[in-house]
mmCIF file of C-alpha atoms and ligand atoms in Angstrom:
data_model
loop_
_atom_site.group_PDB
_atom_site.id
_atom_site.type_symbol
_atom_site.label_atom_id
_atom_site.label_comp_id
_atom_site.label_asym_id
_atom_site.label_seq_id
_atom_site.Cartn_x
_atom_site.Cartn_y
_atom_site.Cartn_z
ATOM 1 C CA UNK K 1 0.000 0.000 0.000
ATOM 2 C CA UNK K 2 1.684 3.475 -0.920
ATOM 3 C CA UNK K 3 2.074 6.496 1.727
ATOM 4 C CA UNK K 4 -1.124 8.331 0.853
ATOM 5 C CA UNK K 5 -3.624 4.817 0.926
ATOM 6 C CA UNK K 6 -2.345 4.249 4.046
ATOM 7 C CA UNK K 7 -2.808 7.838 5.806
ATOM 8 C CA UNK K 8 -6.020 7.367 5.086
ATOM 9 C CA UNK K 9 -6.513 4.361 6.550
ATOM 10 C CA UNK K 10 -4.979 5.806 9.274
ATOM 11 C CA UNK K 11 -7.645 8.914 9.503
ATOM 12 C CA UNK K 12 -10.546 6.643 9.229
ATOM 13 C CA UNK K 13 -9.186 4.667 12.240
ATOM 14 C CA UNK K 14 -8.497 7.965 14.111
ATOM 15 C CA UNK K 15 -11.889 8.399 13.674
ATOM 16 C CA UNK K 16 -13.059 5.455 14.965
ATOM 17 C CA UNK K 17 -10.417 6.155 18.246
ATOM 18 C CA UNK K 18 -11.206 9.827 19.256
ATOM 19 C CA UNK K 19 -14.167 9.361 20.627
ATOM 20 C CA UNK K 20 -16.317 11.017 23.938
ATOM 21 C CA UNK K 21 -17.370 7.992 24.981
ATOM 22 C CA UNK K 22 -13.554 6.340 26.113
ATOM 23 C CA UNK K 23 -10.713 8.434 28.443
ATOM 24 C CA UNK K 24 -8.543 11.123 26.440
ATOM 25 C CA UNK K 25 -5.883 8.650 28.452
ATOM 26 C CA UNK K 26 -7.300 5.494 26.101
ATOM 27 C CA UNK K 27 -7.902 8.290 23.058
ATOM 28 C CA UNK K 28 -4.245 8.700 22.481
ATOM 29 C CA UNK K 29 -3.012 5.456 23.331
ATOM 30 C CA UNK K 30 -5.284 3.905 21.123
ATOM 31 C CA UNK K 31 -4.459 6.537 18.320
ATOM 32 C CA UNK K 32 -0.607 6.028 18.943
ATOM 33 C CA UNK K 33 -1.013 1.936 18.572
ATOM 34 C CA UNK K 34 -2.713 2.369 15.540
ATOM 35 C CA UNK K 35 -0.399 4.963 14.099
ATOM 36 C CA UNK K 36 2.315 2.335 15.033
ATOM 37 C CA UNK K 37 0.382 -0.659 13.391
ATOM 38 C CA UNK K 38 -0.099 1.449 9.865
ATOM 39 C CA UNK K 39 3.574 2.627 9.991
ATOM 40 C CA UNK K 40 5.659 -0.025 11.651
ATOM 41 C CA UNK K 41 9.283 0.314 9.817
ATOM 42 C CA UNK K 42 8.748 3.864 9.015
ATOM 43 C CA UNK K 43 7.386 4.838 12.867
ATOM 44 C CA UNK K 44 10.706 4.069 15.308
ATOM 45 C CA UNK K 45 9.288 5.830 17.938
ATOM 46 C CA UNK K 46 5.574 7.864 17.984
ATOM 47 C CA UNK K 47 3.433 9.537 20.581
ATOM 48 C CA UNK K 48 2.326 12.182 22.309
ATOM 49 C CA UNK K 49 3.666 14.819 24.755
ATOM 50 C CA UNK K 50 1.087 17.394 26.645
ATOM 51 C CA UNK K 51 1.631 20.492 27.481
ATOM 52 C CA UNK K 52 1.565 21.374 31.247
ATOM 53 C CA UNK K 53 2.226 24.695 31.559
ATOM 54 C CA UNK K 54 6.344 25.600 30.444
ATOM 55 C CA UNK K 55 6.708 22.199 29.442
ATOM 56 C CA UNK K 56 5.936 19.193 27.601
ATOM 57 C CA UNK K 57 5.193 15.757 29.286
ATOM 58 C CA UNK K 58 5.542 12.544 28.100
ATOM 59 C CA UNK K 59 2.087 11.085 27.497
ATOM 60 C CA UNK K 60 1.043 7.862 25.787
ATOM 61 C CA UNK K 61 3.555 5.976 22.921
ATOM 62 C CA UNK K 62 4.732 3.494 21.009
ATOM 63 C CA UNK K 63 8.828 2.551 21.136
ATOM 64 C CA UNK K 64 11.882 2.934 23.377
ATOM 65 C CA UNK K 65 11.673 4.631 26.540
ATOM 66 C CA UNK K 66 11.692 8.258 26.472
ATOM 67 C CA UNK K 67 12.239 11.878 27.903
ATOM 68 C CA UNK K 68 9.908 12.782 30.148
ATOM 69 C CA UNK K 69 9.983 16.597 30.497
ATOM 70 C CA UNK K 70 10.663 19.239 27.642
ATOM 71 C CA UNK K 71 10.716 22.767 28.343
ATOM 72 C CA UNK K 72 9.397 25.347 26.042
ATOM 73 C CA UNK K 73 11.888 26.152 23.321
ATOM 74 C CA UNK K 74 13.976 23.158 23.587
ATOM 75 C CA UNK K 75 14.240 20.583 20.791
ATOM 76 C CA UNK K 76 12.347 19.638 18.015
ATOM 77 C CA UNK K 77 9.598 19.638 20.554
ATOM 78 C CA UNK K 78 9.793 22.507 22.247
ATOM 79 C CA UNK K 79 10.642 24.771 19.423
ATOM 80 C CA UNK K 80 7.772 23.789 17.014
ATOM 81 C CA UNK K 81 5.654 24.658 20.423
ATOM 82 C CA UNK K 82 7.170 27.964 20.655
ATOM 83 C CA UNK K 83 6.688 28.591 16.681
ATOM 84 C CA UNK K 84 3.181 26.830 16.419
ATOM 85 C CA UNK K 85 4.104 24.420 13.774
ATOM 86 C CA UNK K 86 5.293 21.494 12.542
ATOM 87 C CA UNK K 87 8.642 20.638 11.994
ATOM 88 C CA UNK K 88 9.898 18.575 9.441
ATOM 89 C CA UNK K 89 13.613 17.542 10.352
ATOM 90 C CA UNK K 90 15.428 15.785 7.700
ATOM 91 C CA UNK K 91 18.748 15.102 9.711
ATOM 92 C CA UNK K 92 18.704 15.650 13.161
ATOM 93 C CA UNK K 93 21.965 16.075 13.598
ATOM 94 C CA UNK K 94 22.052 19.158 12.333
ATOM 95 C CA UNK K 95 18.979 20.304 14.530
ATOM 96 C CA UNK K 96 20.396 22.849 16.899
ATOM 97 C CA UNK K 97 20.045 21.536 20.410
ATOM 98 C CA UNK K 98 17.990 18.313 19.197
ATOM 99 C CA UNK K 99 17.158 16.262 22.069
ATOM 100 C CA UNK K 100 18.299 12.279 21.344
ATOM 101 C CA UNK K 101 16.080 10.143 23.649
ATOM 102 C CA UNK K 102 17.778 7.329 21.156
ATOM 103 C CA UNK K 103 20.685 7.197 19.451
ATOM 104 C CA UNK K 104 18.774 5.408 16.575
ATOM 105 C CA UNK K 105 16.965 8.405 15.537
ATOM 106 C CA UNK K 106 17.942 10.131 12.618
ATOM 107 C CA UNK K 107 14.841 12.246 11.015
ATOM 108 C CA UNK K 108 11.962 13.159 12.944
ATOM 109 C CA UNK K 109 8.388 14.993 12.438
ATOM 110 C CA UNK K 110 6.477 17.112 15.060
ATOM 111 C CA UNK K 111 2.809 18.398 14.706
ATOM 112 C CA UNK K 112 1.637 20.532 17.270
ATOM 113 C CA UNK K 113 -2.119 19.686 18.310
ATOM 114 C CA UNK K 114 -3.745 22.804 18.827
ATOM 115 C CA UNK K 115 -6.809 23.453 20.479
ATOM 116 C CA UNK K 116 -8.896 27.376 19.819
ATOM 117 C CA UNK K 117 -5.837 28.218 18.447
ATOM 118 C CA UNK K 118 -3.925 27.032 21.501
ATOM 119 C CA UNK K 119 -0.838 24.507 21.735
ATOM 120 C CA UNK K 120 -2.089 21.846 24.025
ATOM 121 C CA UNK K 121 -0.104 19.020 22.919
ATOM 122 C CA UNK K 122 2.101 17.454 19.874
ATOM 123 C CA UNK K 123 1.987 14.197 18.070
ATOM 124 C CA UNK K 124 6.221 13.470 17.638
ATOM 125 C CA UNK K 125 7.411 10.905 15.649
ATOM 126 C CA UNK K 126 10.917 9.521 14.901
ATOM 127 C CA UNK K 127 12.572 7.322 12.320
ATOM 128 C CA UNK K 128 15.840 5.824 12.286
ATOM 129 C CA UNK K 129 16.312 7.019 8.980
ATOM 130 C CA UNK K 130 17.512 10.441 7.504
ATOM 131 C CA UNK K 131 14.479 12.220 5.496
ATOM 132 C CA UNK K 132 11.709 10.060 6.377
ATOM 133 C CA UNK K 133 9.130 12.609 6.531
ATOM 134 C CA UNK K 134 8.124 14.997 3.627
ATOM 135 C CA UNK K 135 4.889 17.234 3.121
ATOM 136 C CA UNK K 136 2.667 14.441 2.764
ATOM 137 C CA UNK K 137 3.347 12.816 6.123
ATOM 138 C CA UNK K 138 2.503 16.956 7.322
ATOM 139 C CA UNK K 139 -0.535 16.910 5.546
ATOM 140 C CA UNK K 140 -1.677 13.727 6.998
ATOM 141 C CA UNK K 141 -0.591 14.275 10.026
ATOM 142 C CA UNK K 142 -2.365 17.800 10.481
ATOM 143 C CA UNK K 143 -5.274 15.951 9.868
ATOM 144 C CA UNK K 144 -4.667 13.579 12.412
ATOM 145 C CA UNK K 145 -3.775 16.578 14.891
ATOM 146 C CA UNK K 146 -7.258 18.051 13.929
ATOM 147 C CA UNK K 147 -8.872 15.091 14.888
ATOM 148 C CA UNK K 148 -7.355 14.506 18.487
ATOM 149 C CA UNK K 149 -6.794 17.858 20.003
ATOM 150 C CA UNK K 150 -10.166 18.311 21.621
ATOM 151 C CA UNK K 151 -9.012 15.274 23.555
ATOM 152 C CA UNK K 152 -6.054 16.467 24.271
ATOM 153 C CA UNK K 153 -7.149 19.841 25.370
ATOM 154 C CA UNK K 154 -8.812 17.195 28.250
ATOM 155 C CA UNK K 155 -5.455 16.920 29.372
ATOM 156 C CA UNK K 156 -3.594 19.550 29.111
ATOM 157 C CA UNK K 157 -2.740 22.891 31.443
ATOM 158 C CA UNK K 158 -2.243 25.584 28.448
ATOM 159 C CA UNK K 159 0.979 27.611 28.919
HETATM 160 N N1 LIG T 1 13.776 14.485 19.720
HETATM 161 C C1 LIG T 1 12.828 15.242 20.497
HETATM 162 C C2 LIG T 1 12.671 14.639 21.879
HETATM 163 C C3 LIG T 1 11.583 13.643 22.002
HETATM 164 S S1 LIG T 1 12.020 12.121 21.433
HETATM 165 O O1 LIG T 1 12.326 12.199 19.987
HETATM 166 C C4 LIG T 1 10.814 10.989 21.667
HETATM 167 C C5 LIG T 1 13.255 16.698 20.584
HETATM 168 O O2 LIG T 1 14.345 17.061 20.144
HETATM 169 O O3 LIG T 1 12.482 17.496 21.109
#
């Protein structure tokens, strides 16, 4: 199946995941198992970190252990939640002060999940590959963010 067939299988199972009736806890976890499923070579590591007030927290994923606490600003992470968008990192090596919760991770994606217009979260996803991600895997993953920030917002303490 190419890249774009299986986004969208990947939306319509969001769909079926982000719903009112389960836990924003079971929301995301579900949503970061599936994500995992659909993309298992190409996701190394993908989840979710929530914003509690300066900083990010670790919240439900898929892969190796991983940081815990972000600040605002710092990384991949915290920078695409200080400039309110996503971050496409071909080599992130050359990422100015990119945090490496593995030493297997080469490229990496973050979309911020924003709720009325607020950062409340971000879907982050690494590959242990260089240039993994391109604007279609954005697109998508927009998408995606559109569809679980509400449940996110649940969670989160807005900076
Ligand atoms: N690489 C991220 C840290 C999170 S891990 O990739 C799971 C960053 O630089 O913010």
């Amino acid at each position: 199946m190419d890249k774009q067939s299986r986004y969208a299988e990947l939306i319509s199972q969001i769909e079926v995941f982000a719903n009112d009736a389960d836990h924003p806890i079971s929301v995301l976890s579900n949503c970061a198992a599936v994500m995992k499923t659909i993309f298992p070579e190409e996701y190394f590591w993908v989840g979710f970190y929530i914003v509690k007030g300066d900083e990010l927290i670790l919240g439900p994923f898929q892969g190796t252990p991983a940081c815990t606490r972000i600040k605002f600003g710092r990384g991949v992470c915290g920078t695409a939640w200080k400039e309110q968008r996503t971050l496409v990192v071909e080599n992130v090596e050359k990422f100015p002060g990119h945090i490496a919760c593995s030493s297997l991770s080469r490229s990496e994606i973050v979309v911020p999940l924003k709720h009325n217009g607020v950062v409340v979260g971000e879907i982050d996803i690494d590959s242990t590959e260089l240039s993994t991600f391109d604007d279609v895997d954005r697109q998508f993953l927009e998408h995606a963010a559109e569809m679980i920030a509400p449940y996110m917002a649940k969670l989160a303490i807005p900076l």
